[in-house]
Amino acid sequence: MFELGTDGPLVIMAGVDGSESSIRAAAYAAGLARRQRSKLALVYIQPLPASMSPAAAAEMVTAHRTIAADLRAQIEEAARQQPEGTHTNWDFHVGEGDPYRGLVDFATRLRADAVVIGASEKAGHRIVGSVAIRLVKAGKWPVTVVP
C-alpha cells in the first residue's frame, strides 16, 4: 500500500494563481523540492465563470488562459535562472473549477506528500474561509501557508 511521507516527500505541490503570496509559495515549494530532491507540481486552477453572459464568460476564459500561459512562462524563466547543479524536476498543471476542489483533486491524483499555498489576500476570506484554511482543515496532507 502506498504511504504518504514515509521516505521524505516525493511530490510537493504548490497552488499558484499569479498573486504575490502564491508566487512566494511557489518559490518556497521550489526550495523544499530542490533540497528534498522531490518533484515540484505547480497547479493553477482556472475558476469557472459564474452565471454571466456568454460573451463575458468567453472573455473570462480567455483571461484565465492568458494567466496560465504567463504563469508557465514565469516558471520556465525561474527554472532557467537556477544555478548550475540545482535543477528541480517540476511540472505545471492547469485545471478548471473551484480552486479548493481542484487543488484537492490534483493533490490526490499526483499523490502529493505536501501542499504549499499562499495566504489569501482577500479580506472577505476571514469570514467565509480561504482555500488555504479549507486545505488545512481537510487534513489529508501537511499544508504550509506562505504569507
Short mmCIF file of N, CA, C and O in Angstrom, two decimals:
data_model
loop_
_atom_site.label_atom_id
_atom_site.label_comp_id
_atom_site.label_asym_id
_atom_site.label_seq_id
_atom_site.Cartn_x
_atom_site.Cartn_y
_atom_site.Cartn_z
N MET A 1 0.83 -1.18 0.00
CA MET A 1 0.00 0.00 0.00
C MET A 1 0.87 1.24 0.00
O MET A 1 1.89 1.31 0.67
N PHE A 2 0.47 2.23 -0.75
CA PHE A 2 1.20 3.49 -0.84
C PHE A 2 1.05 4.27 0.46
O PHE A 2 -0.04 4.40 0.99
N GLU A 3 2.16 4.76 1.00
CA GLU A 3 2.12 5.56 2.22
C GLU A 3 2.66 6.95 1.92
O GLU A 3 3.74 7.08 1.35
N LEU A 4 1.94 7.95 2.32
CA LEU A 4 2.39 9.32 2.11
C LEU A 4 3.45 9.69 3.14
O LEU A 4 3.29 9.43 4.32
N GLY A 5 4.55 10.28 2.65
CA GLY A 5 5.53 10.88 3.54
C GLY A 5 6.43 9.94 4.31
O GLY A 5 7.04 10.36 5.28
N THR A 6 6.58 8.67 3.91
CA THR A 6 7.37 7.76 4.72
C THR A 6 8.87 7.90 4.48
O THR A 6 9.65 7.70 5.39
N ASP A 7 9.31 8.20 3.27
CA ASP A 7 10.74 8.29 2.96
C ASP A 7 11.12 9.69 2.48
O ASP A 7 11.96 9.85 1.63
N GLY A 8 10.49 10.68 3.02
CA GLY A 8 10.68 12.04 2.52
C GLY A 8 9.69 12.27 1.39
O GLY A 8 9.18 11.34 0.79
N PRO A 9 9.41 13.50 1.13
CA PRO A 9 8.39 13.80 0.12
C PRO A 9 8.86 13.48 -1.29
O PRO A 9 9.96 13.84 -1.67
N LEU A 10 8.02 12.79 -2.04
CA LEU A 10 8.31 12.54 -3.45
C LEU A 10 7.74 13.66 -4.31
O LEU A 10 8.32 14.02 -5.32
N VAL A 11 6.57 14.17 -3.91
CA VAL A 11 5.91 15.24 -4.67
C VAL A 11 5.49 16.34 -3.71
O VAL A 11 4.79 16.08 -2.73
N ILE A 12 5.92 17.55 -4.01
CA ILE A 12 5.48 18.73 -3.27
C ILE A 12 4.65 19.55 -4.25
O ILE A 12 5.13 19.91 -5.33
N MET A 13 3.42 19.82 -3.88
CA MET A 13 2.52 20.56 -4.75
C MET A 13 2.32 21.97 -4.23
O MET A 13 2.17 22.17 -3.03
N ALA A 14 2.32 22.93 -5.15
CA ALA A 14 2.05 24.32 -4.79
C ALA A 14 0.95 24.86 -5.68
O ALA A 14 0.97 24.67 -6.90
N GLY A 15 -0.02 25.51 -5.05
CA GLY A 15 -1.08 26.18 -5.80
C GLY A 15 -0.62 27.58 -6.18
O GLY A 15 -0.10 28.31 -5.33
N VAL A 16 -0.78 27.94 -7.45
CA VAL A 16 -0.40 29.27 -7.92
C VAL A 16 -1.57 29.92 -8.65
O VAL A 16 -2.37 29.23 -9.29
N ASP A 17 -1.67 31.24 -8.49
CA ASP A 17 -2.72 31.97 -9.20
C ASP A 17 -2.24 33.33 -9.69
O ASP A 17 -3.02 34.13 -10.17
N GLY A 18 -0.96 33.60 -9.56
CA GLY A 18 -0.41 34.87 -10.01
C GLY A 18 -0.33 35.92 -8.93
O GLY A 18 0.32 36.95 -9.12
N SER A 19 -0.96 35.70 -7.77
CA SER A 19 -0.87 36.66 -6.68
C SER A 19 0.52 36.63 -6.07
O SER A 19 1.26 35.65 -6.22
N GLU A 20 0.88 37.70 -5.37
CA GLU A 20 2.21 37.75 -4.75
C GLU A 20 2.41 36.61 -3.76
O GLU A 20 3.48 36.00 -3.72
N SER A 21 1.39 36.31 -2.96
CA SER A 21 1.56 35.24 -1.97
C SER A 21 1.70 33.88 -2.65
O SER A 21 2.43 33.02 -2.17
N SER A 22 1.04 33.68 -3.78
CA SER A 22 1.18 32.38 -4.46
C SER A 22 2.54 32.25 -5.13
O SER A 22 3.10 31.15 -5.19
N ILE A 23 3.10 33.35 -5.59
CA ILE A 23 4.45 33.32 -6.17
C ILE A 23 5.47 33.02 -5.07
O ILE A 23 6.40 32.23 -5.27
N ARG A 24 5.28 33.63 -3.89
CA ARG A 24 6.16 33.31 -2.76
C ARG A 24 6.01 31.84 -2.36
O ARG A 24 7.00 31.17 -2.02
N ALA A 25 4.78 31.33 -2.39
CA ALA A 25 4.54 29.92 -2.05
C ALA A 25 5.25 29.01 -3.05
O ALA A 25 5.85 28.00 -2.66
N ALA A 26 5.18 29.36 -4.33
CA ALA A 26 5.85 28.55 -5.35
C ALA A 26 7.36 28.56 -5.15
O ALA A 26 8.02 27.51 -5.27
N ALA A 27 7.92 29.72 -4.81
CA ALA A 27 9.36 29.81 -4.57
C ALA A 27 9.76 28.98 -3.35
O ALA A 27 10.78 28.27 -3.36
N TYR A 28 8.95 29.05 -2.30
CA TYR A 28 9.22 28.27 -1.09
C TYR A 28 9.14 26.78 -1.41
O TYR A 28 10.02 26.00 -1.01
N ALA A 29 8.11 26.38 -2.14
CA ALA A 29 7.94 24.97 -2.51
C ALA A 29 9.10 24.50 -3.40
O ALA A 29 9.57 23.36 -3.27
N ALA A 30 9.57 25.37 -4.29
CA ALA A 30 10.70 25.01 -5.15
C ALA A 30 11.96 24.76 -4.32
O ALA A 30 12.71 23.81 -4.58
N GLY A 31 12.17 25.60 -3.30
CA GLY A 31 13.31 25.37 -2.41
C GLY A 31 13.20 24.07 -1.66
O GLY A 31 14.17 23.32 -1.53
N LEU A 32 12.00 23.77 -1.16
CA LEU A 32 11.78 22.49 -0.48
C LEU A 32 12.05 21.32 -1.42
O LEU A 32 12.72 20.36 -1.06
N ALA A 33 11.49 21.41 -2.62
CA ALA A 33 11.66 20.33 -3.59
C ALA A 33 13.13 20.14 -3.97
O ALA A 33 13.61 19.00 -4.09
N ARG A 34 13.84 21.23 -4.15
CA ARG A 34 15.26 21.13 -4.50
C ARG A 34 16.05 20.46 -3.38
O ARG A 34 16.82 19.53 -3.62
N ARG A 35 15.82 20.91 -2.14
CA ARG A 35 16.56 20.34 -1.00
C ARG A 35 16.19 18.89 -0.71
O ARG A 35 17.04 18.10 -0.29
N GLN A 36 14.94 18.54 -0.94
CA GLN A 36 14.47 17.18 -0.66
C GLN A 36 14.59 16.25 -1.87
O GLN A 36 14.26 15.08 -1.79
N ARG A 37 15.02 16.83 -3.01
CA ARG A 37 15.10 16.08 -4.28
C ARG A 37 13.72 15.50 -4.64
O ARG A 37 13.61 14.35 -5.06
N SER A 38 12.71 16.33 -4.44
CA SER A 38 11.33 15.94 -4.74
C SER A 38 10.90 16.55 -6.06
O SER A 38 11.50 17.50 -6.55
N LYS A 39 9.83 16.02 -6.59
CA LYS A 39 9.22 16.61 -7.76
C LYS A 39 8.34 17.77 -7.30
O LYS A 39 7.66 17.67 -6.29
N LEU A 40 8.37 18.87 -8.03
CA LEU A 40 7.56 20.04 -7.73
C LEU A 40 6.40 20.07 -8.72
O LEU A 40 6.61 20.10 -9.93
N ALA A 41 5.19 20.06 -8.21
CA ALA A 41 3.99 20.16 -9.05
C ALA A 41 3.34 21.51 -8.77
O ALA A 41 2.88 21.77 -7.66
N LEU A 42 3.35 22.37 -9.76
CA LEU A 42 2.74 23.69 -9.64
C LEU A 42 1.37 23.62 -10.32
O LEU A 42 1.26 23.19 -11.46
N VAL A 43 0.33 24.04 -9.60
CA VAL A 43 -1.04 23.85 -10.07
C VAL A 43 -1.78 25.19 -10.09
O VAL A 43 -1.81 25.90 -9.08
N TYR A 44 -2.36 25.49 -11.26
CA TYR A 44 -3.21 26.67 -11.40
C TYR A 44 -4.62 26.19 -11.73
O TYR A 44 -4.82 25.43 -12.68
N ILE A 45 -5.59 26.60 -10.94
CA ILE A 45 -6.99 26.23 -11.17
C ILE A 45 -7.71 27.45 -11.73
O ILE A 45 -7.80 28.48 -11.04
N GLN A 46 -8.21 27.33 -12.94
CA GLN A 46 -8.97 28.41 -13.58
C GLN A 46 -10.40 28.37 -13.05
O GLN A 46 -11.10 27.40 -13.29
N PRO A 47 -10.81 29.41 -12.32
CA PRO A 47 -12.19 29.42 -11.83
C PRO A 47 -13.17 29.46 -13.00
O PRO A 47 -12.93 30.15 -13.99
N LEU A 48 -14.22 28.67 -12.90
CA LEU A 48 -15.24 28.70 -13.95
C LEU A 48 -16.08 29.95 -13.79
O LEU A 48 -16.40 30.36 -12.68
N PRO A 49 -16.45 30.56 -14.92
CA PRO A 49 -17.27 31.77 -14.83
C PRO A 49 -18.61 31.48 -14.17
O PRO A 49 -19.24 30.46 -14.43
N ALA A 50 -19.01 32.39 -13.30
CA ALA A 50 -20.33 32.29 -12.68
C ALA A 50 -21.37 32.65 -13.73
O ALA A 50 -21.04 32.95 -14.87
N SER A 51 -22.61 32.63 -13.35
CA SER A 51 -23.66 32.94 -14.32
C SER A 51 -23.48 34.36 -14.85
O SER A 51 -23.53 35.33 -14.10
N MET A 52 -23.17 34.43 -16.13
CA MET A 52 -22.97 35.71 -16.79
C MET A 52 -23.24 35.50 -18.27
O MET A 52 -23.47 34.39 -18.72
N SER A 53 -23.21 36.57 -19.01
CA SER A 53 -23.49 36.47 -20.43
C SER A 53 -22.43 35.61 -21.11
O SER A 53 -21.29 35.54 -20.66
N PRO A 54 -22.79 34.93 -22.20
CA PRO A 54 -21.81 34.10 -22.91
C PRO A 54 -20.57 34.87 -23.35
O PRO A 54 -19.46 34.35 -23.29
N ALA A 55 -20.76 36.11 -23.78
CA ALA A 55 -19.61 36.91 -24.22
C ALA A 55 -18.66 37.20 -23.05
O ALA A 55 -17.44 37.08 -23.19
N ALA A 56 -19.24 37.55 -21.90
CA ALA A 56 -18.41 37.83 -20.73
C ALA A 56 -17.72 36.56 -20.24
O ALA A 56 -16.55 36.59 -19.84
N ALA A 57 -18.42 35.43 -20.29
CA ALA A 57 -17.83 34.15 -19.87
C ALA A 57 -16.66 33.78 -20.79
O ALA A 57 -15.61 33.33 -20.33
N ALA A 58 -16.84 33.98 -22.09
CA ALA A 58 -15.77 33.67 -23.04
C ALA A 58 -14.55 34.56 -22.79
O ALA A 58 -13.41 34.10 -22.87
N GLU A 59 -14.81 35.83 -22.47
CA GLU A 59 -13.72 36.75 -22.17
C GLU A 59 -12.97 36.32 -20.91
O GLU A 59 -11.74 36.40 -20.85
N MET A 60 -13.71 35.86 -19.92
CA MET A 60 -13.09 35.42 -18.67
C MET A 60 -12.24 34.16 -18.90
O MET A 60 -11.13 34.06 -18.38
N VAL A 61 -12.73 33.24 -19.70
CA VAL A 61 -11.97 32.02 -20.01
C VAL A 61 -10.67 32.40 -20.73
O VAL A 61 -9.60 31.87 -20.42
N THR A 62 -10.76 33.33 -21.67
CA THR A 62 -9.57 33.79 -22.39
C THR A 62 -8.57 34.42 -21.41
O THR A 62 -7.37 34.18 -21.50
N ALA A 63 -9.07 35.23 -20.49
CA ALA A 63 -8.19 35.86 -19.50
C ALA A 63 -7.49 34.82 -18.64
O ALA A 63 -6.29 34.93 -18.36
N HIS A 64 -8.21 33.79 -18.23
CA HIS A 64 -7.60 32.74 -17.39
C HIS A 64 -6.58 31.93 -18.18
O HIS A 64 -5.56 31.50 -17.62
N ARG A 65 -6.81 31.73 -19.45
CA ARG A 65 -5.81 31.03 -20.28
C ARG A 65 -4.54 31.87 -20.39
O ARG A 65 -3.43 31.32 -20.38
N THR A 66 -4.71 33.18 -20.50
CA THR A 66 -3.56 34.08 -20.55
C THR A 66 -2.79 34.03 -19.24
O THR A 66 -1.56 33.98 -19.24
N ILE A 67 -3.50 34.02 -18.12
CA ILE A 67 -2.85 33.92 -16.81
C ILE A 67 -2.05 32.62 -16.72
O ILE A 67 -0.89 32.62 -16.28
N ALA A 68 -2.65 31.51 -17.16
CA ALA A 68 -1.95 30.21 -17.12
C ALA A 68 -0.69 30.25 -17.98
O ALA A 68 0.37 29.76 -17.56
N ALA A 69 -0.78 30.84 -19.17
CA ALA A 69 0.40 30.93 -20.05
C ALA A 69 1.47 31.81 -19.42
O ALA A 69 2.67 31.49 -19.49
N ASP A 70 1.06 32.93 -18.80
CA ASP A 70 2.03 33.81 -18.14
C ASP A 70 2.70 33.11 -16.96
O ASP A 70 3.91 33.25 -16.76
N LEU A 71 1.92 32.36 -16.18
CA LEU A 71 2.50 31.62 -15.06
C LEU A 71 3.52 30.61 -15.54
O LEU A 71 4.61 30.49 -14.98
N ARG A 72 3.17 29.86 -16.59
CA ARG A 72 4.12 28.88 -17.15
C ARG A 72 5.41 29.57 -17.60
O ARG A 72 6.51 29.09 -17.32
N ALA A 73 5.28 30.72 -18.26
CA ALA A 73 6.47 31.45 -18.73
C ALA A 73 7.32 31.91 -17.55
O ALA A 73 8.56 31.81 -17.60
N GLN A 74 6.69 32.40 -16.48
CA GLN A 74 7.44 32.82 -15.28
C GLN A 74 8.17 31.65 -14.65
O GLN A 74 9.33 31.78 -14.22
N ILE A 75 7.51 30.50 -14.60
CA ILE A 75 8.11 29.31 -14.00
C ILE A 75 9.30 28.85 -14.83
O ILE A 75 10.37 28.52 -14.30
N GLU A 76 9.13 28.82 -16.16
CA GLU A 76 10.22 28.40 -17.04
C GLU A 76 11.41 29.35 -16.92
O GLU A 76 12.56 28.89 -16.90
N GLU A 77 11.15 30.64 -16.82
CA GLU A 77 12.23 31.62 -16.66
C GLU A 77 12.95 31.41 -15.32
O GLU A 77 14.18 31.43 -15.27
N ALA A 78 12.21 31.19 -14.26
CA ALA A 78 12.83 30.94 -12.96
C ALA A 78 13.66 29.66 -12.99
O ALA A 78 14.75 29.61 -12.41
N ALA A 79 13.18 28.63 -13.68
CA ALA A 79 13.94 27.38 -13.78
C ALA A 79 15.24 27.58 -14.55
O ALA A 79 16.28 27.02 -14.20
N ARG A 80 15.19 28.41 -15.60
CA ARG A 80 16.41 28.69 -16.38
C ARG A 80 17.45 29.46 -15.57
O ARG A 80 18.64 29.35 -15.81
N GLN A 81 16.99 30.25 -14.60
CA GLN A 81 17.90 31.08 -13.81
C GLN A 81 18.51 30.34 -12.61
O GLN A 81 19.32 30.91 -11.90
N GLN A 82 18.12 29.09 -12.41
CA GLN A 82 18.70 28.33 -11.30
C GLN A 82 20.19 28.11 -11.53
O GLN A 82 20.60 27.85 -12.67
N PRO A 83 20.98 28.20 -10.48
CA PRO A 83 22.41 27.95 -10.63
C PRO A 83 22.67 26.53 -11.12
O PRO A 83 21.86 25.62 -10.91
N GLU A 84 23.79 26.37 -11.77
CA GLU A 84 24.18 25.06 -12.30
C GLU A 84 24.21 24.02 -11.17
O GLU A 84 24.69 24.29 -10.08
N GLY A 85 23.66 22.86 -11.44
CA GLY A 85 23.67 21.78 -10.46
C GLY A 85 22.53 21.83 -9.45
O GLY A 85 22.49 21.03 -8.53
N THR A 86 21.60 22.78 -9.59
CA THR A 86 20.49 22.87 -8.64
C THR A 86 19.16 22.68 -9.35
O THR A 86 18.16 23.27 -8.99
N HIS A 87 19.13 21.85 -10.35
CA HIS A 87 17.92 21.63 -11.14
C HIS A 87 16.81 21.01 -10.29
O HIS A 87 17.04 20.11 -9.50
N THR A 88 15.61 21.54 -10.44
CA THR A 88 14.43 21.00 -9.77
C THR A 88 13.52 20.39 -10.83
O THR A 88 13.21 21.03 -11.83
N ASN A 89 13.10 19.17 -10.61
CA ASN A 89 12.17 18.50 -11.50
C ASN A 89 10.77 19.03 -11.22
O ASN A 89 10.28 18.90 -10.10
N TRP A 90 10.12 19.66 -12.20
CA TRP A 90 8.82 20.26 -11.95
C TRP A 90 7.87 20.02 -13.12
O TRP A 90 8.29 19.75 -14.23
N ASP A 91 6.59 20.12 -12.81
CA ASP A 91 5.51 20.06 -13.79
C ASP A 91 4.55 21.19 -13.50
O ASP A 91 4.39 21.60 -12.34
N PHE A 92 3.89 21.67 -14.53
CA PHE A 92 2.86 22.70 -14.38
C PHE A 92 1.54 22.11 -14.84
O PHE A 92 1.45 21.55 -15.93
N HIS A 93 0.54 22.20 -13.99
CA HIS A 93 -0.78 21.63 -14.27
C HIS A 93 -1.83 22.74 -14.24
O HIS A 93 -1.75 23.63 -13.39
N VAL A 94 -2.80 22.64 -15.12
CA VAL A 94 -3.91 23.59 -15.16
C VAL A 94 -5.21 22.82 -15.08
O VAL A 94 -5.39 21.81 -15.77
N GLY A 95 -6.09 23.28 -14.20
CA GLY A 95 -7.42 22.68 -14.08
C GLY A 95 -8.47 23.78 -14.09
O GLY A 95 -8.14 24.97 -14.12
N GLU A 96 -9.71 23.37 -14.10
CA GLU A 96 -10.82 24.33 -14.09
C GLU A 96 -11.77 24.00 -12.95
O GLU A 96 -11.90 22.84 -12.56
N GLY A 97 -12.43 25.03 -12.44
CA GLY A 97 -13.45 24.81 -11.42
C GLY A 97 -13.15 25.53 -10.13
O GLY A 97 -12.41 26.51 -10.10
N ASP A 98 -13.70 25.00 -9.06
CA ASP A 98 -13.49 25.55 -7.73
C ASP A 98 -12.02 25.34 -7.34
O ASP A 98 -11.53 24.20 -7.39
N PRO A 99 -11.30 26.40 -6.96
CA PRO A 99 -9.88 26.24 -6.62
C PRO A 99 -9.62 25.21 -5.53
O PRO A 99 -8.69 24.40 -5.64
N TYR A 100 -10.42 25.20 -4.47
CA TYR A 100 -10.22 24.22 -3.40
C TYR A 100 -10.37 22.80 -3.94
O TYR A 100 -9.51 21.95 -3.75
N ARG A 101 -11.48 22.54 -4.58
CA ARG A 101 -11.76 21.19 -5.10
C ARG A 101 -10.69 20.77 -6.11
O ARG A 101 -10.22 19.64 -6.12
N GLY A 102 -10.29 21.72 -6.96
CA GLY A 102 -9.27 21.42 -7.96
C GLY A 102 -7.94 21.07 -7.33
O GLY A 102 -7.26 20.12 -7.76
N LEU A 103 -7.53 21.82 -6.30
CA LEU A 103 -6.27 21.51 -5.64
C LEU A 103 -6.33 20.17 -4.92
O LEU A 103 -5.36 19.39 -4.95
N VAL A 104 -7.46 19.87 -4.28
CA VAL A 104 -7.62 18.57 -3.63
C VAL A 104 -7.52 17.45 -4.66
O VAL A 104 -6.83 16.45 -4.44
N ASP A 105 -8.18 17.62 -5.79
CA ASP A 105 -8.15 16.59 -6.84
C ASP A 105 -6.73 16.37 -7.36
O ASP A 105 -6.28 15.24 -7.52
N PHE A 106 -6.01 17.47 -7.63
CA PHE A 106 -4.64 17.33 -8.12
C PHE A 106 -3.73 16.72 -7.05
O PHE A 106 -2.90 15.87 -7.37
N ALA A 107 -3.87 17.14 -5.81
CA ALA A 107 -3.03 16.57 -4.74
C ALA A 107 -3.26 15.08 -4.61
O ALA A 107 -2.33 14.30 -4.41
N THR A 108 -4.52 14.66 -4.75
CA THR A 108 -4.84 13.23 -4.67
C THR A 108 -4.28 12.49 -5.88
O THR A 108 -3.63 11.45 -5.74
N ARG A 109 -4.52 13.02 -7.06
CA ARG A 109 -4.08 12.36 -8.30
C ARG A 109 -2.56 12.29 -8.39
O ARG A 109 -2.01 11.28 -8.84
N LEU A 110 -1.88 13.35 -7.95
CA LEU A 110 -0.41 13.39 -8.03
C LEU A 110 0.26 12.70 -6.84
O LEU A 110 1.47 12.61 -6.80
N ARG A 111 -0.56 12.29 -5.88
CA ARG A 111 -0.07 11.67 -4.66
C ARG A 111 0.91 12.59 -3.94
O ARG A 111 2.01 12.20 -3.54
N ALA A 112 0.48 13.82 -3.79
CA ALA A 112 1.32 14.84 -3.14
C ALA A 112 1.58 14.46 -1.70
O ALA A 112 0.69 14.00 -0.98
N ASP A 113 2.82 14.66 -1.29
CA ASP A 113 3.20 14.42 0.10
C ASP A 113 3.03 15.68 0.94
O ASP A 113 2.95 15.60 2.16
N ALA A 114 3.02 16.83 0.28
CA ALA A 114 2.86 18.11 0.97
C ALA A 114 2.25 19.11 0.00
O ALA A 114 2.44 19.02 -1.20
N VAL A 115 1.52 20.08 0.56
CA VAL A 115 0.90 21.13 -0.24
C VAL A 115 1.36 22.48 0.32
O VAL A 115 1.37 22.69 1.53
N VAL A 116 1.75 23.36 -0.58
CA VAL A 116 2.17 24.70 -0.21
C VAL A 116 1.25 25.67 -0.95
O VAL A 116 1.02 25.53 -2.15
N ILE A 117 0.72 26.64 -0.22
CA ILE A 117 -0.21 27.59 -0.82
C ILE A 117 -0.01 28.95 -0.18
O ILE A 117 0.38 29.05 0.99
N GLY A 118 -0.26 29.99 -0.95
CA GLY A 118 -0.15 31.34 -0.44
C GLY A 118 -1.38 31.71 0.38
O GLY A 118 -2.49 31.24 0.11
N ALA A 119 -1.18 32.56 1.37
CA ALA A 119 -2.30 33.05 2.17
C ALA A 119 -3.18 33.95 1.30
O ALA A 119 -2.69 34.66 0.44
N SER A 120 -4.46 33.89 1.55
CA SER A 120 -5.39 34.72 0.79
C SER A 120 -5.15 36.20 1.09
O SER A 120 -4.89 36.58 2.22
N GLU A 121 -5.26 37.00 0.04
CA GLU A 121 -5.09 38.43 0.19
C GLU A 121 -6.44 39.15 0.19
O GLU A 121 -6.49 40.37 0.17
N LYS A 122 -7.53 38.38 0.21
CA LYS A 122 -8.87 38.97 0.17
C LYS A 122 -9.45 39.06 1.58
O LYS A 122 -9.47 38.09 2.32
N ALA A 123 -9.95 40.23 1.92
CA ALA A 123 -10.48 40.46 3.27
C ALA A 123 -11.69 39.57 3.57
O ALA A 123 -11.86 39.11 4.69
N GLY A 124 -12.53 39.31 2.60
CA GLY A 124 -13.73 38.51 2.83
C GLY A 124 -13.46 37.08 3.24
O GLY A 124 -14.30 36.42 3.84
N HIS A 125 -12.27 36.59 2.96
CA HIS A 125 -11.94 35.21 3.31
C HIS A 125 -11.79 35.00 4.80
O HIS A 125 -11.80 33.88 5.28
N ARG A 126 -11.65 36.09 5.56
CA ARG A 126 -11.60 35.95 7.02
C ARG A 126 -12.94 35.47 7.55
O ARG A 126 -13.01 34.83 8.59
N ILE A 127 -14.00 35.78 6.81
CA ILE A 127 -15.35 35.41 7.25
C ILE A 127 -15.75 34.05 6.70
O ILE A 127 -16.16 33.16 7.44
N VAL A 128 -15.61 33.87 5.37
CA VAL A 128 -16.09 32.63 4.74
C VAL A 128 -15.02 31.56 4.63
O VAL A 128 -15.32 30.43 4.31
N GLY A 129 -13.76 31.88 4.87
CA GLY A 129 -12.69 30.90 4.80
C GLY A 129 -12.00 30.91 3.45
O GLY A 129 -12.65 30.99 2.41
N SER A 130 -10.70 30.83 3.47
CA SER A 130 -9.92 30.84 2.24
C SER A 130 -9.65 29.41 1.80
O SER A 130 -9.89 28.44 2.53
N VAL A 131 -9.11 29.28 0.60
CA VAL A 131 -8.71 27.98 0.08
C VAL A 131 -7.66 27.37 1.02
O VAL A 131 -7.72 26.18 1.33
N ALA A 132 -6.72 28.19 1.49
CA ALA A 132 -5.67 27.70 2.38
C ALA A 132 -6.25 27.11 3.66
O ALA A 132 -5.88 26.01 4.08
N ILE A 133 -7.19 27.82 4.27
CA ILE A 133 -7.81 27.33 5.51
C ILE A 133 -8.57 26.04 5.25
O ILE A 133 -8.50 25.09 6.03
N ARG A 134 -9.27 25.98 4.12
CA ARG A 134 -10.02 24.76 3.80
C ARG A 134 -9.09 23.58 3.57
O ARG A 134 -9.40 22.45 3.97
N LEU A 135 -7.91 23.82 2.96
CA LEU A 135 -6.95 22.73 2.77
C LEU A 135 -6.39 22.25 4.10
O LEU A 135 -6.22 21.05 4.32
N VAL A 136 -6.09 23.18 4.99
CA VAL A 136 -5.59 22.81 6.32
C VAL A 136 -6.64 21.97 7.05
O VAL A 136 -6.33 20.93 7.63
N LYS A 137 -7.89 22.40 7.00
CA LYS A 137 -8.96 21.67 7.68
C LYS A 137 -9.23 20.30 7.07
O LYS A 137 -9.70 19.40 7.76
N ALA A 138 -8.92 20.14 5.77
CA ALA A 138 -9.13 18.84 5.11
C ALA A 138 -8.26 17.78 5.76
O ALA A 138 -8.65 16.61 5.86
N GLY A 139 -7.07 18.16 6.22
CA GLY A 139 -6.20 17.28 6.99
C GLY A 139 -5.68 16.07 6.25
O GLY A 139 -5.33 15.07 6.86
N LYS A 140 -5.55 16.14 4.92
CA LYS A 140 -5.06 14.98 4.17
C LYS A 140 -3.56 15.02 3.89
O LYS A 140 -2.98 14.00 3.61
N TRP A 141 -2.97 16.22 3.97
CA TRP A 141 -1.54 16.40 3.71
C TRP A 141 -1.03 17.46 4.65
O TRP A 141 -1.79 18.30 5.10
N PRO A 142 0.28 17.49 4.87
CA PRO A 142 0.83 18.66 5.55
C PRO A 142 0.65 19.86 4.61
O PRO A 142 0.94 19.77 3.43
N VAL A 143 0.12 20.95 5.13
CA VAL A 143 -0.11 22.15 4.34
C VAL A 143 0.71 23.28 4.94
O VAL A 143 0.61 23.55 6.13
N THR A 144 1.49 23.93 4.09
CA THR A 144 2.24 25.10 4.50
C THR A 144 1.59 26.30 3.85
O THR A 144 1.44 26.33 2.63
N VAL A 145 1.19 27.28 4.66
CA VAL A 145 0.58 28.50 4.15
C VAL A 145 1.64 29.59 4.22
O VAL A 145 2.14 29.92 5.29
N VAL A 146 1.99 30.14 3.06
CA VAL A 146 3.02 31.15 2.96
C VAL A 146 2.37 32.52 2.92
O VAL A 146 1.50 32.75 2.09
N PRO A 147 2.78 33.45 3.79
CA PRO A 147 2.18 34.80 3.78
C PRO A 147 2.55 35.60 2.55
O PRO A 147 3.48 35.35 1.88
#
